[in-house]
């Protein structure tokens, strides 16, 4: 795939197309009958028994918060991108969220039985097509296009997940990579080429804790069939310096904003501190997490490592090697802007949006209201032939996965639900039937809900649990 196709801007419309009027289930508030096709970004996709992406998720696709002016997700992206300038790094910010199963899973070596492939975890448009679950779905094409030495990708990604203040079914990831080519560096000496590049990079005054060796045979292995230790030592040093520079860019500005708001726990003169922690990721080895000491605590910021050579070989660039990193933009933005609830990013309330501006890269979020919690419990029995395959389709109503419960609640309550958690489970000693009790916290970030509103939502949740998951309400 060439770089033009990779960076082509698609239209931002997502709507459902049906050949006949929609059919409601029981009552008007229930989900529409599955349409025969979906139109996303101007392209029509046929649906089938795997389709499980609801209207509420499709409606989020045009939002593209990472490209919205003066939005904290977009501001965070821009700050990070500034550390990876053109022409060395190409920026891809407008890739379509619709990808094939091969792109999302197969190209990255996900085994056929990987839980991420389940409909309980992933939004399927049809059996062969999904909403991407990570920006890495585009890695193979970008590596193969070989249009630049490095790249960054920023994109909206989609996963069926828990409901709480830090999880949302649509969020934004950013990843980056830098490659060196054995055929292009002088004498094929990768280690020297990387060290030369490192010598030209700006230094910083961070306090860095990095107590472990670059590689460890059990904890953080070298890809010995492909890389030499000197190459990996050089690549790791370049990677760490690059990402430490990101911390300086982000948190020096966040610190200034915190001092201005008189909300910084530590002294303004206290230096920024980071530490490198050994980690495991499927696409890199050796691998690390980068943590930053912020507001009195160590917080995980991102994951990174030396790119698995198999990915580059499969992409048709076997002579290249280098590093890659990935992070969640909302997670970083919540730290930088002190935003306490991930739902706020999707708010259209001007009291939220007006607090941020492209003219001021980071400003502290000021809470504009605090609304009371409203807890409602729902208990139900599973039927005896339920299993854990999941998927949330009426045709699969006897299967059960917790994410199916989350999806039902999310479809009914949307952003009026702050969190959902399991508070009790029980297995009948005679029948073997399983019972679950979930506690739903109804609380808007924008207004106070009435008890009647919460009761109406709860009633609809119960109806949909019965209709879609085949449970028996207790």
Tab-separated table of C-alpha atoms in Angstrom, residues 94-379:
chain	number	residue	atom	x	y	z
A	94	UNK	CA	-6.881	9.912	9.229
A	95	UNK	CA	-6.792	6.184	8.505
A	96	UNK	CA	-10.196	4.512	8.280
A	97	UNK	CA	-11.247	2.664	11.452
A	98	UNK	CA	-12.670	-0.177	9.352
A	99	UNK	CA	-10.048	-2.887	8.832
A	100	UNK	CA	-9.987	-6.539	7.910
A	101	UNK	CA	-9.554	-9.353	10.394
A	102	UNK	CA	-6.268	-10.055	8.626
A	103	UNK	CA	-5.038	-6.504	9.280
A	104	UNK	CA	-6.189	-6.400	12.889
A	105	UNK	CA	-5.080	-9.870	13.956
A	106	UNK	CA	-3.376	-12.055	11.359
A	107	UNK	CA	-0.724	-9.547	10.248
A	108	UNK	CA	0.389	-9.203	13.877
A	109	UNK	CA	0.582	-12.912	14.599
A	110	UNK	CA	-2.501	-13.242	16.833
A	111	UNK	CA	-3.217	-16.983	17.192
A	112	UNK	CA	-6.645	-18.180	16.009
A	113	UNK	CA	-7.809	-18.775	19.592
A	114	UNK	CA	-6.662	-15.394	20.957
A	115	UNK	CA	-9.428	-13.916	23.176
A	116	UNK	CA	-9.118	-10.564	21.397
A	117	UNK	CA	-10.727	-12.157	18.334
A	118	UNK	CA	-13.928	-12.969	20.250
A	119	UNK	CA	-17.094	-11.014	19.589
A	120	UNK	CA	-17.192	-10.408	23.336
A	121	UNK	CA	-14.125	-8.166	22.893
A	122	UNK	CA	-14.256	-6.835	19.320
A	123	UNK	CA	-16.856	-4.996	17.223
A	124	UNK	CA	-17.449	-7.006	14.055
A	125	UNK	CA	-18.983	-5.448	10.958
A	126	UNK	CA	-19.029	-8.900	9.425
A	127	UNK	CA	-16.992	-12.087	9.735
A	128	UNK	CA	-14.051	-10.616	7.795
A	129	UNK	CA	-14.239	-6.954	8.880
A	130	UNK	CA	-13.937	-5.183	12.242
A	131	UNK	CA	-13.557	-1.769	13.800
A	132	UNK	CA	-9.852	-1.703	14.606
A	133	UNK	CA	-9.014	-2.536	18.193
A	134	UNK	CA	-5.550	-0.928	18.011
A	135	UNK	CA	-3.504	1.323	15.747
A	136	UNK	CA	-1.166	-1.618	15.118
A	137	UNK	CA	-3.695	-2.861	12.565
A	138	UNK	CA	-1.954	-0.503	10.117
A	139	UNK	CA	1.634	-1.472	10.916
A	140	UNK	CA	2.166	-4.011	8.155
A	141	UNK	CA	1.019	-1.617	5.408
A	142	UNK	CA	3.107	1.257	6.715
A	143	UNK	CA	6.203	-0.861	7.192
A	144	UNK	CA	5.688	-2.350	3.734
A	145	UNK	CA	5.131	1.032	2.062
A	146	UNK	CA	8.530	2.072	3.429
A	147	UNK	CA	7.713	5.743	2.750
A	148	UNK	CA	9.826	7.168	5.610
A	149	UNK	CA	12.346	6.171	8.263
A	150	UNK	CA	9.736	6.533	10.965
A	151	UNK	CA	6.062	7.195	11.509
A	152	UNK	CA	3.395	8.011	14.052
A	153	UNK	CA	-0.221	6.869	13.899
A	154	UNK	CA	-3.028	8.521	15.873
A	155	UNK	CA	-6.487	7.017	15.582
A	156	UNK	CA	-9.775	6.151	17.185
A	157	UNK	CA	-9.981	2.489	18.237
A	158	UNK	CA	-12.903	0.416	19.483
A	159	UNK	CA	-13.267	-2.357	22.060
A	160	UNK	CA	-16.119	-3.876	24.011
A	161	UNK	CA	-15.050	-3.243	27.573
A	162	UNK	CA	-16.004	-2.477	31.151
A	163	UNK	CA	-17.949	0.644	32.119
A	164	UNK	CA	-16.138	2.909	34.552
A	165	UNK	CA	-14.466	6.325	34.727
A	166	UNK	CA	-11.356	5.168	32.853
A	167	UNK	CA	-12.813	2.887	30.156
A	168	UNK	CA	-14.885	3.745	27.097
A	169	UNK	CA	-15.759	1.605	24.044
A	170	UNK	CA	-14.141	4.163	21.741
A	171	UNK	CA	-10.819	5.731	22.614
A	172	UNK	CA	-7.670	6.966	20.902
A	173	UNK	CA	-4.263	5.411	20.584
A	174	UNK	CA	-0.972	6.743	19.315
A	175	UNK	CA	1.995	4.695	18.234
A	176	UNK	CA	5.301	5.450	16.615
A	177	UNK	CA	8.273	3.629	15.151
A	178	UNK	CA	11.773	4.381	13.880
A	179	UNK	CA	13.646	2.050	11.537
A	180	UNK	CA	17.188	1.687	10.209
A	181	UNK	CA	17.989	-0.308	7.061
A	182	UNK	CA	21.073	-2.533	6.923
A	183	UNK	CA	21.364	-1.902	3.178
A	184	UNK	CA	21.416	1.889	3.569
A	185	UNK	CA	23.582	2.645	6.618
A	186	UNK	CA	27.359	2.941	5.996
A	187	UNK	CA	28.941	-0.485	5.935
A	188	UNK	CA	25.710	-2.058	7.126
A	189	UNK	CA	26.706	-1.088	10.678
A	190	UNK	CA	23.377	-0.504	12.398
A	191	UNK	CA	24.839	0.048	15.854
A	192	UNK	CA	27.129	2.863	14.671
A	193	UNK	CA	24.374	4.500	12.602
A	194	UNK	CA	22.018	4.513	15.582
A	195	UNK	CA	24.705	5.849	17.930
A	196	UNK	CA	25.470	8.629	15.463
A	197	UNK	CA	21.781	9.570	15.366
A	198	UNK	CA	21.656	9.462	19.170
A	199	UNK	CA	24.609	11.851	19.434
A	200	UNK	CA	22.642	14.444	17.463
A	201	UNK	CA	19.592	14.269	19.736
A	202	UNK	CA	19.029	16.953	22.396
A	203	UNK	CA	19.807	16.035	25.998
A	204	UNK	CA	17.493	16.680	28.954
A	205	UNK	CA	17.615	17.130	32.725
A	206	UNK	CA	15.219	14.355	33.700
A	207	UNK	CA	16.052	12.115	36.619
A	208	UNK	CA	16.042	8.634	35.070
A	209	UNK	CA	15.872	5.305	36.903
A	210	UNK	CA	16.941	2.449	34.639
A	211	UNK	CA	18.449	-0.284	36.857
A	212	UNK	CA	18.086	-3.322	34.595
A	213	UNK	CA	20.281	-4.532	31.724
A	214	UNK	CA	18.956	-3.941	28.220
A	215	UNK	CA	18.308	-7.643	27.719
A	216	UNK	CA	17.747	-10.581	30.036
A	217	UNK	CA	17.467	-14.172	28.780
A	218	UNK	CA	14.232	-14.860	30.680
A	219	UNK	CA	12.671	-11.507	31.549
A	220	UNK	CA	13.494	-9.452	28.453
A	221	UNK	CA	15.093	-11.595	25.755
A	222	UNK	CA	17.172	-10.569	22.774
A	223	UNK	CA	15.877	-11.628	19.371
A	224	UNK	CA	19.116	-13.532	18.921
A	225	UNK	CA	18.240	-14.971	15.509
A	226	UNK	CA	17.971	-11.465	14.063
A	227	UNK	CA	19.786	-8.906	16.233
A	228	UNK	CA	23.193	-8.443	17.747
A	229	UNK	CA	23.548	-7.171	21.298
A	230	UNK	CA	25.356	-3.996	20.187
A	231	UNK	CA	22.536	-3.187	17.766
A	232	UNK	CA	19.891	-3.631	20.450
A	233	UNK	CA	21.863	-1.617	23.012
A	234	UNK	CA	22.047	1.277	20.545
A	235	UNK	CA	18.397	1.029	19.486
A	236	UNK	CA	17.257	0.885	23.129
A	237	UNK	CA	19.275	3.991	23.982
A	238	UNK	CA	17.792	5.889	21.014
A	239	UNK	CA	14.280	4.759	21.930
A	240	UNK	CA	14.615	5.788	25.558
A	241	UNK	CA	16.101	9.190	24.760
A	242	UNK	CA	13.288	9.815	22.261
A	243	UNK	CA	10.538	8.967	24.726
A	244	UNK	CA	12.173	10.775	27.619
A	245	UNK	CA	11.982	13.821	25.361
A	246	UNK	CA	8.230	13.246	25.076
A	247	UNK	CA	7.953	13.317	28.879
A	248	UNK	CA	9.837	16.617	28.988
A	249	UNK	CA	7.511	18.100	26.356
A	250	UNK	CA	4.320	16.932	28.051
A	251	UNK	CA	4.960	17.222	31.744
A	252	UNK	CA	6.974	20.416	31.802
A	253	UNK	CA	3.918	22.123	30.294
A	254	UNK	CA	1.548	20.237	32.604
A	255	UNK	CA	3.691	21.293	35.560
A	256	UNK	CA	3.497	24.927	34.514
A	257	UNK	CA	-0.287	24.665	34.258
A	258	UNK	CA	-0.515	22.985	37.670
A	259	UNK	CA	1.655	25.649	39.318
A	260	UNK	CA	-0.461	28.372	37.714
A	261	UNK	CA	-3.579	26.705	39.112
A	262	UNK	CA	-1.908	26.277	42.541
A	263	UNK	CA	-2.710	22.554	42.427
A	264	UNK	CA	0.753	20.985	42.296
A	265	UNK	CA	1.605	18.866	45.314
A	266	UNK	CA	5.361	19.049	44.767
A	267	UNK	CA	7.696	22.021	44.553
A	268	UNK	CA	7.800	23.696	41.117
A	269	UNK	CA	11.589	23.334	41.224
A	270	UNK	CA	11.493	19.565	41.778
A	271	UNK	CA	12.867	17.845	38.650
A	272	UNK	CA	10.769	15.516	36.564
A	273	UNK	CA	11.497	11.854	37.220
A	274	UNK	CA	10.947	8.781	35.054
A	275	UNK	CA	11.787	5.115	35.377
A	276	UNK	CA	12.066	2.228	32.944
A	277	UNK	CA	10.394	-1.045	33.903
A	278	UNK	CA	10.866	-4.370	32.120
A	279	UNK	CA	7.690	-5.505	30.391
A	280	UNK	CA	6.245	-7.967	27.903
A	281	UNK	CA	4.451	-6.959	24.722
A	282	UNK	CA	3.658	-9.304	21.806
A	283	UNK	CA	5.160	-7.037	19.131
A	284	UNK	CA	8.479	-6.028	20.758
A	285	UNK	CA	11.418	-7.665	22.532
A	286	UNK	CA	13.112	-6.504	24.664
A	287	UNK	CA	10.271	-4.337	25.969
A	288	UNK	CA	9.724	-1.663	28.606
A	289	UNK	CA	7.086	0.469	30.254
A	290	UNK	CA	7.890	4.109	30.907
A	291	UNK	CA	6.582	5.498	34.196
A	292	UNK	CA	6.599	9.130	35.286
A	293	UNK	CA	6.512	10.424	38.862
A	294	UNK	CA	3.593	12.826	38.902
A	295	UNK	CA	1.557	14.347	41.728
A	296	UNK	CA	3.239	12.096	44.271
A	297	UNK	CA	2.853	8.751	42.488
A	298	UNK	CA	4.487	6.626	39.789
A	299	UNK	CA	2.156	6.399	36.779
A	300	UNK	CA	2.490	4.187	33.713
A	301	UNK	CA	2.692	6.338	30.586
A	302	UNK	CA	3.429	4.047	27.631
A	303	UNK	CA	4.835	0.746	26.412
A	304	UNK	CA	7.678	0.275	23.939
A	305	UNK	CA	10.503	-1.940	22.743
A	306	UNK	CA	12.582	-3.273	19.884
A	307	UNK	CA	10.220	-4.260	17.064
A	308	UNK	CA	9.740	-7.997	16.533
A	309	UNK	CA	11.656	-8.835	13.397
A	310	UNK	CA	8.963	-11.252	12.206
A	311	UNK	CA	6.629	-8.270	11.704
A	312	UNK	CA	9.158	-6.574	9.448
A	313	UNK	CA	9.932	-9.781	7.562
A	314	UNK	CA	6.226	-10.400	6.948
A	315	UNK	CA	5.837	-6.776	5.788
A	316	UNK	CA	8.506	-7.313	3.139
A	317	UNK	CA	11.280	-5.226	4.751
A	318	UNK	CA	13.557	-7.879	6.327
A	319	UNK	CA	16.649	-5.639	6.312
A	320	UNK	CA	15.072	-3.054	8.597
A	321	UNK	CA	15.143	-3.036	12.386
A	322	UNK	CA	14.212	-0.486	14.997
A	323	UNK	CA	11.910	0.500	17.832
A	324	UNK	CA	8.215	1.130	18.426
A	325	UNK	CA	6.015	2.590	21.173
A	326	UNK	CA	2.315	2.895	21.894
A	327	UNK	CA	0.108	4.820	24.304
A	328	UNK	CA	-3.486	5.767	25.023
A	329	UNK	CA	-4.147	9.429	24.305
A	330	UNK	CA	-7.035	9.700	26.766
A	331	UNK	CA	-4.938	8.191	29.547
A	332	UNK	CA	-2.183	10.740	28.963
A	333	UNK	CA	-4.648	13.611	28.559
A	334	UNK	CA	-6.365	12.698	31.839
A	335	UNK	CA	-3.004	13.077	33.586
A	336	UNK	CA	-2.005	16.291	31.829
A	337	UNK	CA	-5.321	18.129	32.075
A	338	UNK	CA	-6.543	16.547	35.362
A	339	UNK	CA	-9.707	15.213	33.721
A	340	UNK	CA	-11.321	12.734	36.158
A	341	UNK	CA	-13.803	10.896	33.912
A	342	UNK	CA	-13.195	9.551	30.398
A	343	UNK	CA	-16.802	10.334	29.414
A	344	UNK	CA	-15.974	14.033	29.544
A	345	UNK	CA	-13.868	13.740	26.396
A	346	UNK	CA	-17.028	12.922	24.442
A	347	UNK	CA	-19.086	15.705	25.991
A	348	UNK	CA	-20.402	18.452	23.725
A	349	UNK	CA	-21.063	20.689	26.731
A	350	UNK	CA	-19.411	24.046	26.146
A	351	UNK	CA	-18.594	24.261	29.849
A	352	UNK	CA	-16.087	21.483	29.166
A	353	UNK	CA	-14.922	22.327	25.644
A	354	UNK	CA	-14.395	26.038	26.314
A	355	UNK	CA	-11.721	25.269	28.917
A	356	UNK	CA	-9.191	24.186	26.268
A	357	UNK	CA	-7.538	26.043	23.428
A	358	UNK	CA	-4.878	25.554	20.780
A	359	UNK	CA	-3.382	28.829	22.026
A	360	UNK	CA	-2.680	27.281	25.451
A	361	UNK	CA	-1.384	23.749	25.018
A	362	UNK	CA	-2.258	22.537	28.535
A	363	UNK	CA	-4.728	23.977	31.041
A	364	UNK	CA	-6.147	22.297	34.131
A	365	UNK	CA	-9.735	21.097	33.962
A	366	UNK	CA	-12.085	22.944	36.299
A	367	UNK	CA	-15.066	20.933	37.422
A	368	UNK	CA	-18.273	22.728	36.481
A	369	UNK	CA	-20.678	20.582	38.474
A	370	UNK	CA	-20.908	17.628	40.819
A	371	UNK	CA	-23.971	15.465	40.561
A	372	UNK	CA	-25.210	12.790	42.998
A	373	UNK	CA	-24.719	9.096	42.343
A	374	UNK	CA	-27.771	6.895	41.800
A	375	UNK	CA	-27.164	3.174	42.342
A	376	UNK	CA	-29.482	0.493	40.958
A	377	UNK	CA	-28.902	-3.258	41.231
A	378	UNK	CA	-29.951	-5.863	38.700
A	379	UNK	CA	-29.830	-9.597	39.470
